[in-house]
Each structure stands twice: as C-alpha cells, then as structure tokens.
XYZ file of C-alpha atoms in Angstrom:
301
model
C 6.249 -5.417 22.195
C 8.372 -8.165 22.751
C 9.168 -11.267 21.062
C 5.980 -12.325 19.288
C 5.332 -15.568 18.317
C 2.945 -15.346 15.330
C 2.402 -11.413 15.490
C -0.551 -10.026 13.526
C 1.376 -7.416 11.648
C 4.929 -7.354 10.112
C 5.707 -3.624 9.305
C 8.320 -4.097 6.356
C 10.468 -1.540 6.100
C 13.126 -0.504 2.997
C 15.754 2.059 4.883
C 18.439 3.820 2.954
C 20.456 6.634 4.160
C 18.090 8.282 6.450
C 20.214 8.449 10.085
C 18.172 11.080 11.246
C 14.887 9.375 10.887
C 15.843 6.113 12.522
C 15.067 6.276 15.958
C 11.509 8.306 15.508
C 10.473 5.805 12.876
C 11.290 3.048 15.200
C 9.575 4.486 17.970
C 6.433 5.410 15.995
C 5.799 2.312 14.874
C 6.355 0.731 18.444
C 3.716 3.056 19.496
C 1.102 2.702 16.871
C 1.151 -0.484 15.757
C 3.008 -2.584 18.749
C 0.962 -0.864 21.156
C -2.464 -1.901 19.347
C -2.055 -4.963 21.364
C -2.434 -7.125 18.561
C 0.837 -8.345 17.874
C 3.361 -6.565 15.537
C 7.116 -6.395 14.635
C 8.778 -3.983 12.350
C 11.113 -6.176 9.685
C 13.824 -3.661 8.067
C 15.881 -4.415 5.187
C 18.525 -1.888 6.222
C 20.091 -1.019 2.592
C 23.181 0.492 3.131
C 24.927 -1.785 5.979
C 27.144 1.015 6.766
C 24.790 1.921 9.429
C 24.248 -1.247 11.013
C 25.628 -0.265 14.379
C 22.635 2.493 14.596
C 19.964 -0.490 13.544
C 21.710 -2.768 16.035
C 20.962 -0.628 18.595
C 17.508 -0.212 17.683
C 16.988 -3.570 17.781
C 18.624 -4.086 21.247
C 16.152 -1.326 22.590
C 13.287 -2.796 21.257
C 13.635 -6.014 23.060
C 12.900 -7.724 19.648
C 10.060 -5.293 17.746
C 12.960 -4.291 15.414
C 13.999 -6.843 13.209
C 16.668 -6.086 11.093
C 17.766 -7.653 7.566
C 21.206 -6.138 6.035
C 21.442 -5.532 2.238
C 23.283 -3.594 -0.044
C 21.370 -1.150 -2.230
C 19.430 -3.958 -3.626
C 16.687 -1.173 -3.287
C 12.785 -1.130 -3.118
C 11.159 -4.555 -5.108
C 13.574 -6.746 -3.729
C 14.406 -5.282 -0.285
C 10.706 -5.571 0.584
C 11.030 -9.240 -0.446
C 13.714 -9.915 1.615
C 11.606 -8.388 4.281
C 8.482 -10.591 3.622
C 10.066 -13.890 3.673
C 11.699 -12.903 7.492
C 7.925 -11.392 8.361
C 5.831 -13.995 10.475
C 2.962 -11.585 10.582
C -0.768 -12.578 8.999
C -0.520 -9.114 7.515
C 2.319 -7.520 5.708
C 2.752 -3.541 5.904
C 5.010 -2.036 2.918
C 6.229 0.795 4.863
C 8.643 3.864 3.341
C 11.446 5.195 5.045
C 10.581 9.153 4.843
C 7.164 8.080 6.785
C 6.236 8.490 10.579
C 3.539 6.365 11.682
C 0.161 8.000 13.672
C 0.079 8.047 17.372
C -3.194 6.493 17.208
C -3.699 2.455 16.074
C -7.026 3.057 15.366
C -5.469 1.792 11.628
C -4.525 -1.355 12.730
C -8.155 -2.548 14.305
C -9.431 -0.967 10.930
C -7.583 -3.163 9.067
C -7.947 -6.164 10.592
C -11.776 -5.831 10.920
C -11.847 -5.552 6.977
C -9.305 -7.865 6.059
C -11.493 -10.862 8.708
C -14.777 -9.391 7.455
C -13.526 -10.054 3.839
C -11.711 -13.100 3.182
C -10.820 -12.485 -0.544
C -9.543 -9.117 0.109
C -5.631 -9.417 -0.836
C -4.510 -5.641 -0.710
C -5.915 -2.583 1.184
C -3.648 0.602 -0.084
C -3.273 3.610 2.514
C -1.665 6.173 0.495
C -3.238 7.204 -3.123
C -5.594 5.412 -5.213
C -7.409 4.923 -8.569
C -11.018 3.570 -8.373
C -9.915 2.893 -12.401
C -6.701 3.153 -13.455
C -7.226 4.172 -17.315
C -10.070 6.364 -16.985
C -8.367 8.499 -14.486
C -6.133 10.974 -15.131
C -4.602 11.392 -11.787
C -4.680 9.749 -8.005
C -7.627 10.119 -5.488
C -6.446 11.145 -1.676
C -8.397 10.991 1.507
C -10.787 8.970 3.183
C -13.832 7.517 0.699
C -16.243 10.263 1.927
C -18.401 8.963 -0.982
C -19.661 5.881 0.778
C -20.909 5.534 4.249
C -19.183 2.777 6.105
C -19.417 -0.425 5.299
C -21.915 -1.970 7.467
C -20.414 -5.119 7.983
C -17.458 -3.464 9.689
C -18.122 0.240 10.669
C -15.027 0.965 9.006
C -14.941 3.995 5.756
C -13.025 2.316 2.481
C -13.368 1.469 -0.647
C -12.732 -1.324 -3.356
C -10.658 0.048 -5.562
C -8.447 -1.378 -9.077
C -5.132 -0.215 -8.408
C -3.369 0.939 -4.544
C -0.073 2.870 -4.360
C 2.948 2.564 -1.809
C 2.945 3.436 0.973
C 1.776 2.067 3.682
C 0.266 -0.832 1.284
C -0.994 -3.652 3.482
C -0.971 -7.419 2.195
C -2.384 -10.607 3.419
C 0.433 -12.373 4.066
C -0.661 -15.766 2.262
C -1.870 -13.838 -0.906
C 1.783 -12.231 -0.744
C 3.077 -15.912 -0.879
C 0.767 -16.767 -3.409
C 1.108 -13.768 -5.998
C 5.532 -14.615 -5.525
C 5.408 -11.206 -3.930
C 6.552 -7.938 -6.291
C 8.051 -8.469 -9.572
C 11.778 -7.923 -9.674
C 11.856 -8.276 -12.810
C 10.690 -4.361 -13.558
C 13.710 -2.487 -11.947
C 17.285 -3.555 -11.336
C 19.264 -3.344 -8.307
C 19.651 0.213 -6.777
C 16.315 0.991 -8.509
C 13.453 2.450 -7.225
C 10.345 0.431 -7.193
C 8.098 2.315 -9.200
C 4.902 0.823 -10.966
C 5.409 -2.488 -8.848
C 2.119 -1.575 -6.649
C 0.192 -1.711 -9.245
C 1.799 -4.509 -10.994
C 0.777 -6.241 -7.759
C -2.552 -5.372 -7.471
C -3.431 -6.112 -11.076
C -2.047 -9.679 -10.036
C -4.573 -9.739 -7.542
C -7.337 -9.555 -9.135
C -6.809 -11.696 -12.217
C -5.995 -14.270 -9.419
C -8.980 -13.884 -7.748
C -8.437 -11.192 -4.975
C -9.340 -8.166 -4.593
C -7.776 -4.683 -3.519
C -9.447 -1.838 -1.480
C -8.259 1.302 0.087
C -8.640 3.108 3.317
C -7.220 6.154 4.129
C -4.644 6.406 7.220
C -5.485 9.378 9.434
C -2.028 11.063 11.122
C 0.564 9.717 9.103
C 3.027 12.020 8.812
C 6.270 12.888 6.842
C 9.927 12.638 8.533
C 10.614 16.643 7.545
C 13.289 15.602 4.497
C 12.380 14.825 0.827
C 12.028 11.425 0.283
C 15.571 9.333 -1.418
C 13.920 9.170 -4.757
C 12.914 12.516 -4.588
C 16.370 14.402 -4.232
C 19.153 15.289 -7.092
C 19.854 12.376 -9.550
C 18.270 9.990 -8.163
C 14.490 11.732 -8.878
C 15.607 11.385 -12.643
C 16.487 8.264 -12.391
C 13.474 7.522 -10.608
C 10.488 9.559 -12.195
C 12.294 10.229 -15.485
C 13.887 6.698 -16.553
C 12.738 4.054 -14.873
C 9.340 5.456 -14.362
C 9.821 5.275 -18.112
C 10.716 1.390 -18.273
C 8.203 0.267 -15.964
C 5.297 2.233 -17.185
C 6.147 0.667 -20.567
C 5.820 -2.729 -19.193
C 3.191 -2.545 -17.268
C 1.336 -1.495 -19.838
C 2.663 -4.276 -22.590
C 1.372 -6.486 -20.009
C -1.841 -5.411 -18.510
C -2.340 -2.391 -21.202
C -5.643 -4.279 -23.439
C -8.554 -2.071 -23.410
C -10.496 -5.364 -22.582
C -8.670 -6.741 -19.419
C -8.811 -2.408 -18.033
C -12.567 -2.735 -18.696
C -13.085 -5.682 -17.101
C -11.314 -4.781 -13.956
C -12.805 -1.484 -13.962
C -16.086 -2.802 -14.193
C -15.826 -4.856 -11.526
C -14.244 -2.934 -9.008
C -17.662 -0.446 -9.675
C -19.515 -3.432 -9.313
C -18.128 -4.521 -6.072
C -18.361 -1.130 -5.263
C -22.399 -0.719 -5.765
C -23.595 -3.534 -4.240
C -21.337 -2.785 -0.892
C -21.488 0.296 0.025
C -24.182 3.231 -0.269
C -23.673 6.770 -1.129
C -22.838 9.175 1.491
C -25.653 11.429 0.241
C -27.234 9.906 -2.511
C -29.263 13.262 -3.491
C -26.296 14.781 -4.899
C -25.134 13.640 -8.284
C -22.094 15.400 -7.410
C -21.218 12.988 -4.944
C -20.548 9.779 -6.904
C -17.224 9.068 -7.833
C -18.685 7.427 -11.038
C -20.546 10.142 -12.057
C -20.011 13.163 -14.220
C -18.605 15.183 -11.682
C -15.851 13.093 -10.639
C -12.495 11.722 -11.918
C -14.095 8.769 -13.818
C -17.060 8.829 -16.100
C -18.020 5.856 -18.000
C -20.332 4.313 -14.909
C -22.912 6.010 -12.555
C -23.878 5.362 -9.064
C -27.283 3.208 -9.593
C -26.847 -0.048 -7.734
C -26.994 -3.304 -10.215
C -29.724 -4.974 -10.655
C-alpha cells in the first residue's frame, strides 16, 4: 500500500463536504482495492480546501495510498480531471464521495481479467446501466443474470451502450485519448450529470467499447449524497439535468447514430455471451419481456 510506482488502479475520488465519511472511505478503499495486491492509489480532488488538514492526515497515514489534489468547488467533470492527469494507474476508477468500497477485491481481479481479455474495451460501468439508451425507459441494476459468464474470463458482465457513475472504471489510455469528460456541459460548482454517458457515447464512435459488471458489497456512507440534499438536488436534477440532457441529445440525439449503437452493442452482445437459460423467452433482455424490445435473443448469423 505504499508508494507504487506504476500502480494498476488509480481510485479518483471528487470529495466535498463529507468530514464524517473521510476516514472510512479512505480505509475502505485501502482494504479493497490496495489490498488486492495489484497495485492501487486513491487520487482525491479534495473540493473544498477548508478541510485539508483532515486529508493531510489521511495521506500521512496511508504512507502514500492517499493522494490528495486541492480545489475549490470546481465540482464533478473537472475535479475528476484534475484527478486523472495526477493518476499513474493503467485503470482509472471514478469513485463518489457518499460510497464505501466492499471488503472483498474480488472487483478488482474481475476487472482486470476483462479489461486484458478485451483490449478494445474502454469503459466497464459498476453502478446502473442501459443495454440501449433510447429504447429504455429507465436503468437496469444488478449483476447480468441474463448471460452466463463469459468464457474467456469466468467473469458475469455485459456489453452495454451507455454506463453511469459510480464506480465507472476507464482504461487509462482511452481516458487520454477521448480528452477525458467534457467540461463543457456544466460549469464550475456543477454537478456532473449526463457526462457518463457523454463519455461512453465517445467511446464507441471512437472505436471502443463499454460494458458493465455489477460490484457486489458496495455500500452507501449512511447520509444522502451532496447533490441529493436541499438546493443543490434542484440545481442538480431540476436545472442542469435540464441543460445537459438537452445537449446530449443535440449531439448524439439522431435516431440513426442511437440505432446504430444499439445495434451493435446487441450484436456484441449475441455472439459473446449465451443465455443463462435459453428456454425461457422471459429471460432475454432483448425480448418482449424485458426493458427493450426491438431485438431478440437469436445469435447472428
């Protein structure tokens, strides 16, 4: 847990007025990812410097894990920007404040078995999901029961079009090579809404590709998240959920480019994994039953 060279995972973290989460968040992540053995730090754009005593301290008592990065209030987009270009790991973890890691790090040899096993995979999301974003009305949650795991890896995920934060998990040179999350969608003090999948739909007109994989035992810190609480979930969810919902979709919104990443994702999809119990109809996420319905579950030809 010490100084790492060229760690394997960068945890990048966007604090803001959370003093009684510090400490537990620090020491989760020290646990579960820095004591996979596989190298990991935890970068933290701490966004209100008034607490940088508290961080300092954490860092001191981490004998280097914690890395901090003071800001002020330049919020979500850009705070995990600031994070990524002091990361050195391979793999970049967009990590939320109100969110205590698992005791297990069964996660992080998940992840990096996937990302080795698939070279063009960019993104692998660890919250919500959408399979396809505009012919589904709402997010899917929990592991891909729907497939059996992937046989190249042993490991249960799925491709999927768009991921949301967090934990969100980037390769670190597609991060580089995408210019990382727009800031142009929210201004400073913002919340970050919208830029996940912004990102994702980067990816794959690039030529990556995004998957998802659920994260058993993550757990909340007890308290409503920031942008959840008083004004600030208006300003979040009501106004600029608002402004970047309208620009996301003035930039990614033609029926044509939706279909087209929607169709592949379903063909990735089909020709990767097979059906958990392909005797039930009910069991396809493409089919009838599920929350998208303009494919089935017959593999391509």
């Amino acid at each position: 847990m010490a100084f790492q060279s060229r760690p394997m995972f960068s945890i990048m973290l966007n604090y803001f007025k959370r003093p009684w989460a510090i400490r537990r968040m620090a020491s989760s992540m020290a646990t579960s990812c820095g004591g996979s053995g596989m190298g990991c730090e935890a970068v933290v754009n701490v966004d209100n410097p008034h607490e940088a005593d508290e961080w300092a301290a954490v860092t001191l008592q981490s004998k280097g894990f914690v890395v901090p990065v003071f800001s002020s209030n330049v919020h979500e987009t850009r705070g995990y920007n600031r994070a990524a270009k002091v990361a050195r790991g391979k793999l970049l973890v967009v990590w939320q404040d109100d969110q205590i890691a698992p005791e297990s790090p069964k996660w992080v040899h998940d992840l990096v078995k996937v990302f080795d096993a698939y070279p063009q995979l960019a993104i692998i999301g660890m919250n919500t999901y959408r399979l396809c974003k505009h012919l589904e009305g709402t997010n899917r949650w929990g592991a891909p029961d729907y497939w059996l795991p992937d046989p190249k890896t042993g490991v249960r995920w799925t491709y999927a079009q768009n991921v949301d934060f967090a934990p969100l998990v980037v390769r670190a040179v597609a991060y580089s090579a995408l210019g990382g999350l727009d800031e142009g969608f929210s201004r400073s003090g913002d919340c970050g809404i919208w830029g996940d999948w912004e990102l994702c739909n980067r990816a794959w007109m690039d030529g990556w590709q995004t998957g998802f994989m659920f994260m058993e035992g993550r757990q909340g810190d007890g308290h409503a998240g920031g942008t959840h609480t008083g004004g600030n979930a208006e300003k979040c969810w009501g106004r600029q959920q608002l402004v970047t919902s309208s620009g996301f979709t003035k930039r990614y919104g033609t029926q044509l480019l939706q279909d087209e990443l929607c169709g592949k994702v379903w063909d990735l999809n089909m020709r990767s994994f097979t059906l958990a119990d392909p005797n039930d109809p009910k069991k396809c996420p493409y089919g009838s039953e599920g929350l998208t319905r303009f494919a089935n579950c017959t593999k391509p030809a």
